[in-house]
Amino acid sequence: MSASVADRRNAIAAKRGNSLRNQRLWALWGSYIALGIFVVMFLVPPFYTLMTSLKSSAEISAQVGSPWLVRHPTLENFWYLITYPNFQRYYLNSVIVTILTVSVSMVISVLAAFSLSRMGFWGSQTLSTSVFLTYLVPPSLLFIPLFQIIGQLGLINNFWCLVILYPTLAVPFCTWIMIGYFSSIPKELDEAALIDGAGYLQMLWKIFIPVAMPGIIAATIFAFTVSWGAFLYPLAYLYTSNQMVLTVGIISDLIRGDVFQWGKIMAACLLASLPPIVIYAFLMDYYVAGLTAGATKG
Amino acid sequence: MAEVSVRKVVKEYEGGVQAVKGIDLDIADHEFVVLVGPSGCGKSTTLRMIAGLEEITSGEIWIGGDVVNDVPPRDRDIAMVFQNYALYPHMSVFDNMAFGLKLRKFPKDEIKRRVDDAARILDIVPLLDRKPRALSGGQRQRVAMGRAIVRNPKVFLFDEPLSNLDAKLRVQMRTEIKKVHQAIPTTTVYVTHDQIEAMTLADRVVVMNGGVIEQVGTPQQLYHNPATRFVAGFIGSPAMNFLPCRVQDGANGGLAVRITDSIIVPIPPARADRYGAYKGKEMVLGIRPEHLFEHHDQGKPGWTRVDLPVDVVEPMGMETMVHFFVDGSPVCARIDPATHAAPGEMLPLTADLNQMHLMLPDTGRVV
């Protein structure tokens, strides 16, 4: 009797074990297939961009065979852009605008997030929510009223207007990320610092910023992405080559009428993608940690 | 080093909830005082008000002869050890301990000397270069204590510092804290919900309940002469047994306590005067488990035999807890582990009524 019960238990356990193994196997296959599709979808455009950028204009216009392959690889498109003064100007403008935007945005966001999450003043909760709500307003709705403001400031067709405009896009989200990160830091840490003799600014500088560095890096990457990749505002506010940034400079300079210089456009896109790729590659670990911080008790 | 006084201090939160209801407490210089009580009794709030981390609604807090109501924490010359250590995770142990001194602009060699001294006392010299994440719970707690010690403050404040440690380490660290206080006898206010911690560490224990102080006294005073039923039940483990009873006339002109129709025990003559006024009244009898033991023939004055049906037996090695029910009230006795007590059987017990307490059922006051 007892033996048959034991046999039945073993059989149930074995069946359950097999079923769990099968489920895990199916889940793995499903994950690989989904990830495979995802990787193909995201890597095909950059691959096509790279292939096209290595072709001469003659090869592009007289396309023979597969467009995915390069018959006579050349760096002439890259060389042209690197030595082209306008492209150098766009690049420099983008770098200046981005460095200033990221700096301004991070200073404002860190200070705002620290005060909203830690100083607990009257209305801080409502303000925190409002900060995030402003992020939900689409930039495409704002650019007309902002055009008026920028016009009154006399900054139309001046890339410095972007240094004022981009933080309005970056600050709300960066502040929101930082509020989440600062809130995940135990309250006892500020209390210990207060008792140790720190003021609020010392507490921020010596304790919060070092501890919240992953969150700060995540917010920095976001501000960088907003600034480096923005298209609508520079398109609306800048119209001469010496003021343009990369995103609008490439299309306004390399598309002339109905002539698309595909090789140069693709090379320009690759060159413009370099800084984000380098920054993401170096900071990815921090970025992921920043986005997931505070999600669990840890 | 300094004395601390809390005078009629009230803490009221938004919505009118009073966490602390006008307490008075005087702590002498060098004294180790433990605030103990259940969750929500106001002990941590009181400590945080002394630290300056909570504003007080009314009353006064004095440290070292000065009112510090409006003095920020950094200027109160206190140091605090938190339950979750609150070490700065990006700093080494040395930097954690030196942080407060650096902010106060101490010379570098003085900082080093103080940190080294504290590290030697706490036996954490080899850990000075490590980051907090590379330390065990006990080591982190030592560092947190080191951070307090190096400041050489007027008052140490401990907010449940051992609650995050496992049972074995807690006992070890308890001894460490006692040793540190013997070496550096700074005035200390220590908060815990663990009455054993309170009893073992304190010069005086402050038992709090519902935002008020129930009793202040030495551990022995609280154990032997609790002022209220709450204190009697809170101090001691297992907790004191409480049995509804009536005081009535006993044999030979004495007094007796009637618990049930079959359980009537004589009150020792030494206590007759104290309890005489309550004759005929419903009361609550309190007796600790260690004052109920297996019956044997060599009796003493004040000892009386009671036979009770055993409900559960819990052998614990050095002693055995035996649980009974008397007229619906649970009773626990701490018995010699050699006992043959078995569930369902009657066990003859001796009650040491010299250690009994009588309480008023409505107010809980011990008479």
XYZ file of C-alpha atoms in Angstrom:
665
model
C 0.000 0.000 0.000
C 2.689 2.438 1.090
C 4.862 1.405 -1.877
C 2.093 2.163 -4.368
C 1.513 5.582 -2.790
C 5.236 6.315 -3.056
C 5.258 5.181 -6.716
C 2.319 7.442 -7.494
C 4.060 10.387 -5.764
C 7.247 9.761 -7.755
C 5.260 9.566 -11.002
C 3.492 12.874 -10.236
C 6.824 14.502 -9.326
C 8.458 13.220 -12.525
C 5.517 14.441 -14.644
C 5.605 17.842 -12.937
C 9.376 18.027 -13.481
C 9.014 17.175 -17.188
C 6.223 19.652 -17.616
C 8.314 22.398 -15.953
C 11.291 21.553 -18.197
C 9.062 21.660 -21.285
C 7.567 24.979 -20.254
C 11.020 26.413 -19.724
C 12.168 25.123 -23.106
C 9.190 26.697 -24.884
C 9.718 29.960 -23.010
C 13.380 29.984 -24.094
C 12.521 29.301 -27.730
C 9.849 32.014 -27.641
C 12.346 34.472 -26.155
C 15.008 33.676 -28.770
C 12.559 34.032 -31.677
C 11.167 37.339 -30.345
C 14.670 38.656 -29.672
C 15.842 37.508 -33.114
C 13.043 39.444 -34.835
C 13.802 42.444 -32.643
C 17.531 42.361 -33.440
C 16.928 42.019 -37.193
C 14.428 44.904 -37.210
C 16.795 47.184 -35.337
C 20.069 46.233 -36.982
C 18.947 46.185 -40.620
C 18.665 49.997 -40.973
C 22.138 50.701 -39.510
C 23.583 47.920 -41.656
C 21.963 49.379 -44.777
C 23.241 52.825 -43.760
C 26.784 51.479 -43.398
C 26.670 49.652 -46.724
C 25.351 52.689 -48.580
C 27.866 55.018 -46.975
C 30.692 52.853 -48.335
C 29.431 53.142 -51.920
C 30.375 55.838 -54.422
C 27.625 57.961 -55.953
C 28.199 56.131 -59.264
C 27.657 52.713 -57.673
C 24.494 53.903 -55.913
C 22.970 55.411 -59.059
C 23.895 52.418 -61.246
C 22.777 49.786 -58.754
C 23.528 46.271 -59.974
C 22.663 43.177 -57.983
C 21.874 43.187 -54.262
C 21.702 46.655 -52.650
C 22.991 45.069 -49.392
C 26.439 44.421 -50.808
C 29.249 46.847 -51.698
C 31.158 46.091 -54.912
C 33.815 48.859 -54.675
C 34.028 50.035 -51.059
C 35.217 53.622 -50.620
C 35.617 56.134 -47.803
C 35.151 59.110 -50.124
C 31.798 60.048 -48.497
C 33.361 60.125 -45.045
C 36.417 62.037 -46.292
C 34.183 64.561 -48.037
C 32.196 65.213 -44.854
C 35.214 65.376 -42.561
C 36.798 68.027 -44.759
C 33.522 69.858 -45.502
C 33.457 73.121 -43.445
C 29.658 73.189 -43.158
C 29.567 69.678 -41.709
C 32.310 70.592 -39.248
C 30.252 73.636 -38.223
C 27.079 71.496 -37.724
C 29.063 69.051 -35.612
C 30.607 71.781 -33.495
C 27.229 73.478 -33.025
C 25.666 70.169 -31.950
C 28.470 69.527 -29.477
C 28.217 73.030 -27.965
C 24.412 72.892 -27.725
C 24.469 69.396 -26.242
C 27.153 70.074 -23.639
C 25.360 73.217 -22.482
C 21.917 71.585 -22.559
C 23.083 68.586 -20.548
C 24.877 70.802 -18.027
C 21.961 73.182 -17.545
C 19.405 70.370 -17.442
C 21.338 68.302 -14.913
C 22.016 71.205 -12.553
C 18.328 72.171 -12.565
C 17.092 68.550 -12.363
C 19.378 67.478 -9.522
C 18.571 70.555 -7.434
C 14.830 70.267 -8.179
C 14.717 66.526 -7.506
C 16.668 66.870 -4.246
C 14.394 69.580 -2.906
C 11.214 67.841 -4.087
C 12.134 64.403 -2.782
C 13.983 65.230 0.436
C 13.048 68.617 1.813
C 9.346 67.790 2.251
C 8.029 71.350 1.994
C 4.361 72.220 1.594
C 3.126 71.321 -1.909
C 6.220 69.271 -2.818
C 4.092 66.238 -3.724
C 1.862 68.252 -6.068
C 4.902 69.907 -7.603
C 6.552 66.524 -8.231
C 3.477 65.312 -10.107
C 3.230 68.591 -12.029
C 6.858 68.326 -13.132
C 6.131 64.976 -14.743
C 2.855 66.181 -16.278
C 4.727 68.931 -18.144
C 6.786 66.172 -19.789
C 3.584 64.735 -21.257
C 2.854 67.906 -23.294
C 4.035 67.106 -26.874
C 6.863 69.403 -28.083
C 5.003 69.767 -31.384
C 2.291 71.701 -29.510
C 4.787 73.987 -27.854
C 6.979 75.055 -30.714
C 4.579 77.742 -32.027
C 4.204 79.630 -28.713
C 7.899 79.079 -28.057
C 8.633 80.589 -31.491
C 7.020 83.812 -30.285
C 9.054 83.811 -27.078
C 12.313 83.077 -28.882
C 11.447 85.766 -31.421
C 10.948 88.307 -28.651
C 14.315 87.306 -27.204
C 15.856 87.931 -30.625
C 17.237 84.412 -30.846
C 15.555 83.160 -34.025
C 18.217 81.588 -36.279
C 20.683 81.484 -33.401
C 21.690 78.082 -32.038
C 21.792 79.528 -28.516
C 17.983 79.418 -28.591
C 18.315 75.614 -28.439
C 20.266 75.894 -25.180
C 17.194 77.599 -23.740
C 14.637 75.333 -25.423
C 16.080 71.841 -24.952
C 16.150 71.986 -21.146
C 12.372 72.578 -21.240
C 12.149 69.098 -22.786
C 14.873 67.405 -20.744
C 14.389 68.852 -17.255
C 10.940 67.371 -16.451
C 11.921 63.796 -17.292
C 15.388 64.084 -15.743
C 13.853 65.534 -12.594
C 11.367 62.691 -12.525
C 14.129 60.069 -12.861
C 16.143 61.800 -10.139
C 13.143 62.121 -7.782
C 12.694 58.352 -8.081
C 16.366 57.738 -7.445
C 16.730 60.139 -4.547
C 13.561 58.713 -2.972
C 15.114 55.245 -3.008
C 18.001 56.459 -0.806
C 17.188 55.665 2.852
C 16.075 58.689 4.834
C 18.468 57.741 7.627
C 21.354 58.689 5.338
C 20.349 62.354 5.314
C 19.581 62.228 9.014
C 23.032 60.772 9.696
C 24.569 63.518 7.552
C 22.548 66.209 9.361
C 23.751 64.915 12.721
C 27.304 64.639 11.392
C 27.103 68.359 10.726
C 26.249 68.651 7.034
C 24.045 71.392 5.618
C 21.625 70.634 2.780
C 24.069 71.585 0.017
C 26.873 69.569 1.622
C 24.466 66.651 1.987
C 23.596 66.898 -1.716
C 27.196 67.256 -2.859
C 28.921 64.787 -0.552
C 26.231 62.133 -0.072
C 23.389 62.266 -2.575
C 25.244 62.936 -5.809
C 27.837 60.162 -5.284
C 25.204 57.685 -4.095
C 22.786 58.581 -6.904
C 25.460 58.545 -9.633
C 23.735 55.763 -11.655
C 20.523 57.813 -11.668
C 22.415 60.957 -12.608
C 24.107 59.141 -15.482
C 20.745 57.789 -16.668
C 19.312 61.302 -16.620
C 22.427 62.677 -18.348
C 22.076 60.147 -21.160
C 18.440 61.132 -21.568
C 19.282 64.852 -21.711
C 22.065 64.083 -24.173
C 19.708 62.089 -26.399
C 17.076 64.847 -26.343
C 19.617 67.456 -27.318
C 21.646 65.488 -29.857
C 18.716 63.999 -31.736
C 16.114 66.811 -31.657
C 14.871 67.732 -35.096
C 11.681 69.790 -34.852
C 12.985 72.808 -32.956
C 16.186 73.334 -34.980
C 14.168 72.872 -38.166
C 11.704 75.541 -37.036
C 14.122 78.068 -35.543
C 17.376 77.797 -37.560
C 17.747 78.497 -41.259
C 21.354 79.457 -42.048
C 24.219 76.990 -42.329
C 26.436 78.654 -39.745
C 23.734 78.199 -37.043
C 22.478 74.731 -37.923
C 23.052 71.599 -35.872
C 23.653 68.129 -37.309
C 20.068 66.887 -37.545
C 18.848 69.693 -39.811
C 22.236 70.479 -41.360
C 22.490 67.012 -42.919
C 19.152 67.157 -44.686
C 19.321 70.817 -45.710
C 22.841 70.545 -47.089
C 22.899 67.061 -48.573
C 19.442 67.054 -50.139
C 19.393 69.636 -52.867
C 16.026 69.939 -54.524
C 15.183 66.415 -55.633
C 18.810 65.285 -55.583
C 19.529 63.009 -52.623
C 23.265 62.398 -52.062
C 22.561 59.047 -50.413
C 26.141 58.016 -49.825
C 26.980 61.278 -48.042
C 23.668 61.323 -46.145
C 24.283 57.826 -44.823
C 27.914 58.626 -43.937
C 26.761 61.773 -42.161
C 24.187 59.741 -40.206
C 26.884 57.299 -39.122
C 29.252 60.073 -38.083
C 26.413 61.773 -36.203
C 25.609 58.486 -34.430
C 29.137 58.047 -33.128
C 28.901 60.162 -29.943
C 25.671 58.493 -28.703
C 27.115 55.031 -29.453
C 30.335 55.790 -27.584
C 28.517 57.312 -24.612
C 25.930 54.512 -24.419
C 28.617 51.834 -24.666
C 30.565 53.309 -21.761
C 27.616 54.115 -19.540
C 25.113 51.359 -20.365
C 25.571 49.507 -17.065
C 24.936 52.676 -15.091
C 22.003 53.550 -17.360
C 20.209 50.245 -16.737
C 20.927 50.437 -12.999
C 19.531 53.982 -13.000
C 16.312 53.003 -14.712
C 15.645 50.068 -12.402
C 16.746 51.618 -9.096
C 14.099 51.680 -6.414
C 11.933 49.177 -8.292
C 12.478 46.609 -5.556
C 13.275 46.791 -1.889
C 16.790 45.492 -2.651
C 29.105 64.588 28.436
C 25.850 66.062 29.649
C 22.532 65.492 31.280
C 19.369 65.428 29.166
C 15.961 66.647 30.278
C 12.660 66.244 28.527
C 10.027 68.565 30.001
C 6.320 68.180 29.177
C 7.171 67.310 25.591
C 4.278 66.759 23.188
C 4.522 65.618 19.594
C 1.386 65.997 17.539
C 1.309 65.098 13.861
C -0.966 66.530 11.182
C -4.517 65.344 11.756
C -4.198 65.706 15.518
C -2.531 62.327 16.184
C -0.442 62.626 19.352
C 2.613 60.355 19.281
C 4.020 61.711 22.548
C 1.652 63.102 25.160
C 3.537 65.422 27.470
C 6.348 63.288 28.897
C 8.879 64.296 31.556
C 12.237 62.573 31.844
C 15.554 63.498 33.431
C 18.676 61.625 32.362
C 21.805 62.107 34.443
C 25.310 62.647 33.097
C 26.975 59.325 32.127
C 23.667 57.485 32.538
C 22.551 54.751 30.119
C 18.799 55.060 29.739
C 16.753 52.718 27.567
C 13.353 53.697 26.181
C 11.361 50.531 25.677
C 7.832 49.816 24.586
C 5.742 48.297 21.820
C 5.588 49.710 18.266
C 3.892 53.106 18.148
C 4.452 53.885 21.836
C 6.410 57.069 21.012
C 9.891 55.903 22.020
C 11.550 56.537 18.637
C 9.717 59.850 18.271
C 11.073 60.901 21.669
C 14.611 59.949 20.630
C 14.263 61.787 17.318
C 13.037 64.878 19.154
C 16.116 64.742 21.385
C 18.231 64.414 18.206
C 16.459 67.356 16.572
C 15.211 65.239 13.677
C 11.581 65.865 14.715
C 10.225 69.219 15.758
C 8.481 69.214 19.102
C 4.911 70.500 19.293
C 5.286 71.821 22.833
C 7.538 71.408 25.856
C 11.279 71.740 26.230
C 14.314 69.577 25.621
C 17.501 70.381 27.519
C 20.949 69.037 26.696
C 23.871 69.976 28.904
C 21.929 72.741 30.639
C 20.700 74.453 27.445
C 17.262 74.407 25.845
C 17.794 72.947 22.377
C 14.248 73.172 20.971
C 15.369 75.388 18.086
C 18.938 74.117 17.766
C 19.580 72.108 14.554
C 20.867 68.515 14.981
C 24.431 69.387 13.963
C 24.736 71.963 16.746
C 23.334 69.748 19.520
C 26.625 67.862 19.886
C 24.962 64.476 19.741
C 25.743 61.337 17.773
C 23.195 58.797 16.635
C 23.324 55.147 15.624
C 20.485 54.053 13.357
C 18.689 50.736 13.004
C 19.805 50.270 9.387
C 23.325 51.605 10.121
C 22.966 54.558 7.674
C 26.565 54.232 6.512
C 27.529 56.276 3.463
C 27.841 53.525 0.842
C 30.373 55.293 -1.384
C 32.838 55.989 1.441
C 35.324 53.656 3.083
C 34.935 52.764 6.754
C 37.602 55.350 7.600
C 35.818 58.077 5.632
C 32.471 57.136 7.158
C 33.909 57.568 10.628
C 35.833 60.701 9.699
C 32.973 62.425 7.843
C 31.612 64.366 10.810
C 35.088 65.455 11.891
C 35.994 66.601 8.364
C 32.829 68.704 8.198
C 33.833 70.273 11.506
C 37.254 71.033 10.021
C 39.318 68.970 12.473
C 43.047 68.716 11.589
C 43.929 65.622 9.570
C 46.193 64.035 12.200
C 43.545 64.572 14.889
C 40.946 62.866 12.661
C 43.300 59.948 12.083
C 44.071 59.624 15.782
C 40.389 59.617 16.752
C 39.357 57.164 14.038
C 42.215 54.821 14.937
C 41.310 54.977 18.637
C 37.651 54.227 17.961
C 38.569 51.456 15.516
C 40.764 49.849 18.188
C 37.981 49.998 20.780
C 35.534 48.424 18.329
C 38.041 45.973 16.872
C 37.547 47.168 13.289
C 41.103 48.306 12.484
C 41.471 45.795 9.581
C 38.211 47.060 8.058
C 39.125 50.742 7.752
C 39.773 50.610 3.985
C 36.685 48.592 3.120
C 33.404 49.901 1.753
C 30.234 49.198 3.786
C 28.983 46.688 1.180
C 31.968 44.467 1.987
C 31.027 44.262 5.686
C 28.728 41.929 7.590
C 25.776 43.271 9.575
C 27.666 43.203 12.864
C 30.694 44.948 11.351
C 28.463 47.639 9.840
C 26.879 48.235 13.212
C 30.332 48.575 14.762
C 31.274 51.143 12.128
C 28.058 53.038 12.849
C 29.037 53.069 16.522
C 32.552 54.135 15.574
C 31.144 57.069 13.636
C 29.366 58.134 16.816
C 32.344 57.563 19.121
C 34.909 59.589 17.118
C 32.817 62.701 17.518
C 33.134 62.454 21.316
C 29.664 64.001 21.642
C 27.722 65.025 24.736
C 25.064 62.357 24.144
C 24.842 59.057 22.246
C 21.477 58.208 20.759
C 20.752 54.647 19.634
C 17.611 53.924 17.601
C 17.003 50.152 17.748
C 20.590 49.489 16.633
C 20.426 45.712 16.995
C 17.057 45.031 15.371
C 18.551 44.150 11.977
C 20.977 41.582 13.381
C 20.352 37.883 13.851
C 19.732 36.585 17.364
C 23.306 35.393 18.039
C 24.946 38.561 16.780
C 22.458 40.674 18.702
C 23.571 39.129 21.985
C 27.226 39.642 21.023
C 26.699 43.285 20.012
C 24.682 43.935 23.157
C 27.738 43.036 25.166
C 29.906 45.199 22.888
C 27.662 48.204 23.476
C 27.826 47.661 27.225
C 31.628 47.412 27.036
C 31.833 50.605 24.979
C 29.710 52.450 27.527
C 31.948 51.216 30.314
C 35.000 52.457 28.396
C 33.406 55.737 27.259
C 30.681 56.573 29.782
C 28.862 59.134 27.636
C 25.228 59.870 28.459
C 23.246 57.438 26.307
C 19.621 57.212 25.263
C 18.827 53.880 23.664
C 15.548 52.874 22.042
C 14.452 49.275 21.671
C 11.293 47.200 21.660
C 13.226 44.268 23.106
C 12.799 44.167 26.864
C 15.779 41.822 27.318
C 18.011 44.387 25.586
C 16.543 47.063 27.835
C 17.081 45.066 31.022
C 20.643 44.023 30.198
C 21.937 47.393 29.028
C 20.188 50.044 31.049
C 21.077 51.875 34.213
C 17.425 52.902 34.104
C 14.621 51.709 31.856
C 11.795 53.955 30.676
C 8.725 51.919 29.727
C 6.486 53.796 27.288
C 3.003 52.961 26.089
C 0.581 54.987 23.982
C 2.743 58.114 24.048
C 3.146 58.258 27.828
C 5.747 56.982 30.256
C 4.333 54.082 32.242
C 7.290 53.720 34.616
C 10.924 54.723 35.011
C 13.220 52.587 37.121
C 16.192 50.285 37.321
C 15.730 46.904 35.639
C 15.333 45.265 39.065
C 12.711 47.797 40.149
C 10.693 47.221 36.990
C 10.920 43.470 37.360
C 10.068 43.249 41.034
C 7.849 46.290 41.503
C 6.027 47.087 38.280
C 3.749 50.091 38.612
C 1.138 48.963 36.110
C -0.211 45.836 34.522
C 1.362 46.981 31.225
C 4.849 47.146 32.751
C 4.302 43.868 34.601
C 3.347 42.185 31.331
C 6.002 43.860 29.200
C 9.015 43.218 31.401
C 9.920 39.556 31.763
C 9.910 36.700 29.314
C 7.694 34.701 29.183
C 5.262 37.415 30.261
C 3.643 37.539 33.671
C 0.458 35.474 34.091
C -2.700 37.456 34.780
C -5.700 35.829 36.450
C -8.990 37.516 37.395
C -9.560 36.978 41.130
C -11.327 38.232 44.242
C -9.739 39.130 47.589
C -11.569 37.484 50.455
C -11.148 36.277 54.046
C -8.762 33.394 54.403
C -7.875 30.904 57.131
C -6.657 32.049 60.577
C -7.951 35.589 60.098
C -5.748 36.176 57.086
C -6.586 37.103 53.504
C -6.909 34.854 50.492
C -7.243 35.210 46.752
C -10.059 33.269 45.141
C -9.218 32.455 41.514
C -11.831 29.760 40.939
C -14.119 27.856 43.310
C -11.421 25.211 43.658
C -8.370 27.465 43.594
C -8.182 29.707 46.639
C -4.677 30.686 47.710
C -3.644 32.436 50.939
C -2.041 35.879 50.749
C 1.264 35.945 52.686
C 0.837 37.782 56.017
C 3.491 40.324 54.997
C 1.171 41.532 52.229
C -2.063 41.451 54.205
C -1.859 45.126 55.146
C -1.323 46.208 51.577
C -4.223 44.176 50.197
C -6.654 44.474 53.121
C -8.391 47.510 51.623
C -9.358 45.483 48.572
C -11.240 42.738 50.426
C -14.360 41.728 48.523
C -13.203 43.422 45.319
C -12.579 41.943 41.887
C -8.845 42.223 41.134
C -6.241 40.756 38.759
C -3.573 38.477 40.193
C -0.179 38.681 38.489
C 2.469 36.018 38.963
C 5.529 35.372 36.816
C 6.158 31.947 35.225
C 9.395 31.605 37.217
C 7.402 31.915 40.441
C 5.378 28.808 39.569
C 7.445 25.640 39.877
C 6.967 21.946 40.374
C 5.751 21.132 43.866
C 8.014 19.537 46.435
C 7.619 19.009 50.140
C 10.143 21.512 51.486
C 7.948 24.580 51.532
C 8.657 28.136 52.622
C 6.337 30.778 54.043
C 4.293 32.246 51.198
C 4.551 29.124 49.066
C 1.316 27.343 48.317
C 0.358 24.274 46.334
C -1.889 24.492 43.263
C -2.781 21.541 41.032
C -3.383 22.462 37.384
C -4.182 20.422 34.231
C -1.298 20.549 31.732
C -2.167 21.870 28.286
C 1.174 22.096 26.437
C 4.775 21.221 27.425
C 7.653 23.110 25.756
C 11.100 21.670 26.663
C 13.782 24.322 26.046
C 16.867 22.532 27.347
C 17.818 24.493 30.430
C 14.148 24.827 31.446
C 10.717 23.663 30.377
C 7.692 25.885 29.829
C 4.429 24.267 30.824
C 1.180 25.925 29.758
C -2.159 25.576 31.520
C -5.618 27.127 31.312
C -7.255 28.353 34.510
C -10.890 29.302 34.032
C -10.133 30.378 30.448
C -6.991 32.373 31.298
C -3.640 31.080 29.991
C -0.986 30.359 32.605
C 2.663 29.541 31.976
C 5.069 27.960 34.481
C 8.858 27.732 34.151
C 9.698 24.239 35.351
C 12.792 22.128 35.900
C 13.589 20.276 32.628
C 13.534 16.951 34.521
C 9.753 17.271 34.862
C 7.444 14.420 33.912
C 4.614 16.806 33.034
C 2.456 15.478 30.218
C -0.483 17.103 28.418
C -3.857 16.240 29.953
C -2.416 15.270 33.346
C -2.646 17.232 36.575
C 0.634 18.805 37.657
C 1.156 19.836 41.278
C 2.773 23.284 41.322
C 4.090 25.585 43.978
C 3.170 29.251 43.645
C 5.579 31.659 45.360
C 3.002 34.197 46.496
C 5.704 36.378 48.051
C 6.213 37.476 44.435
C 2.538 38.000 43.586
C 1.059 41.287 42.398
C -2.526 42.506 42.616
C -3.831 44.977 40.073
C -6.973 47.016 39.677
C -8.874 45.580 36.716
C -10.010 48.972 35.357
C -6.819 51.094 35.571
C -4.260 48.278 35.617
C -2.473 49.979 38.532
C -0.517 47.582 40.741
C -1.625 47.977 44.384
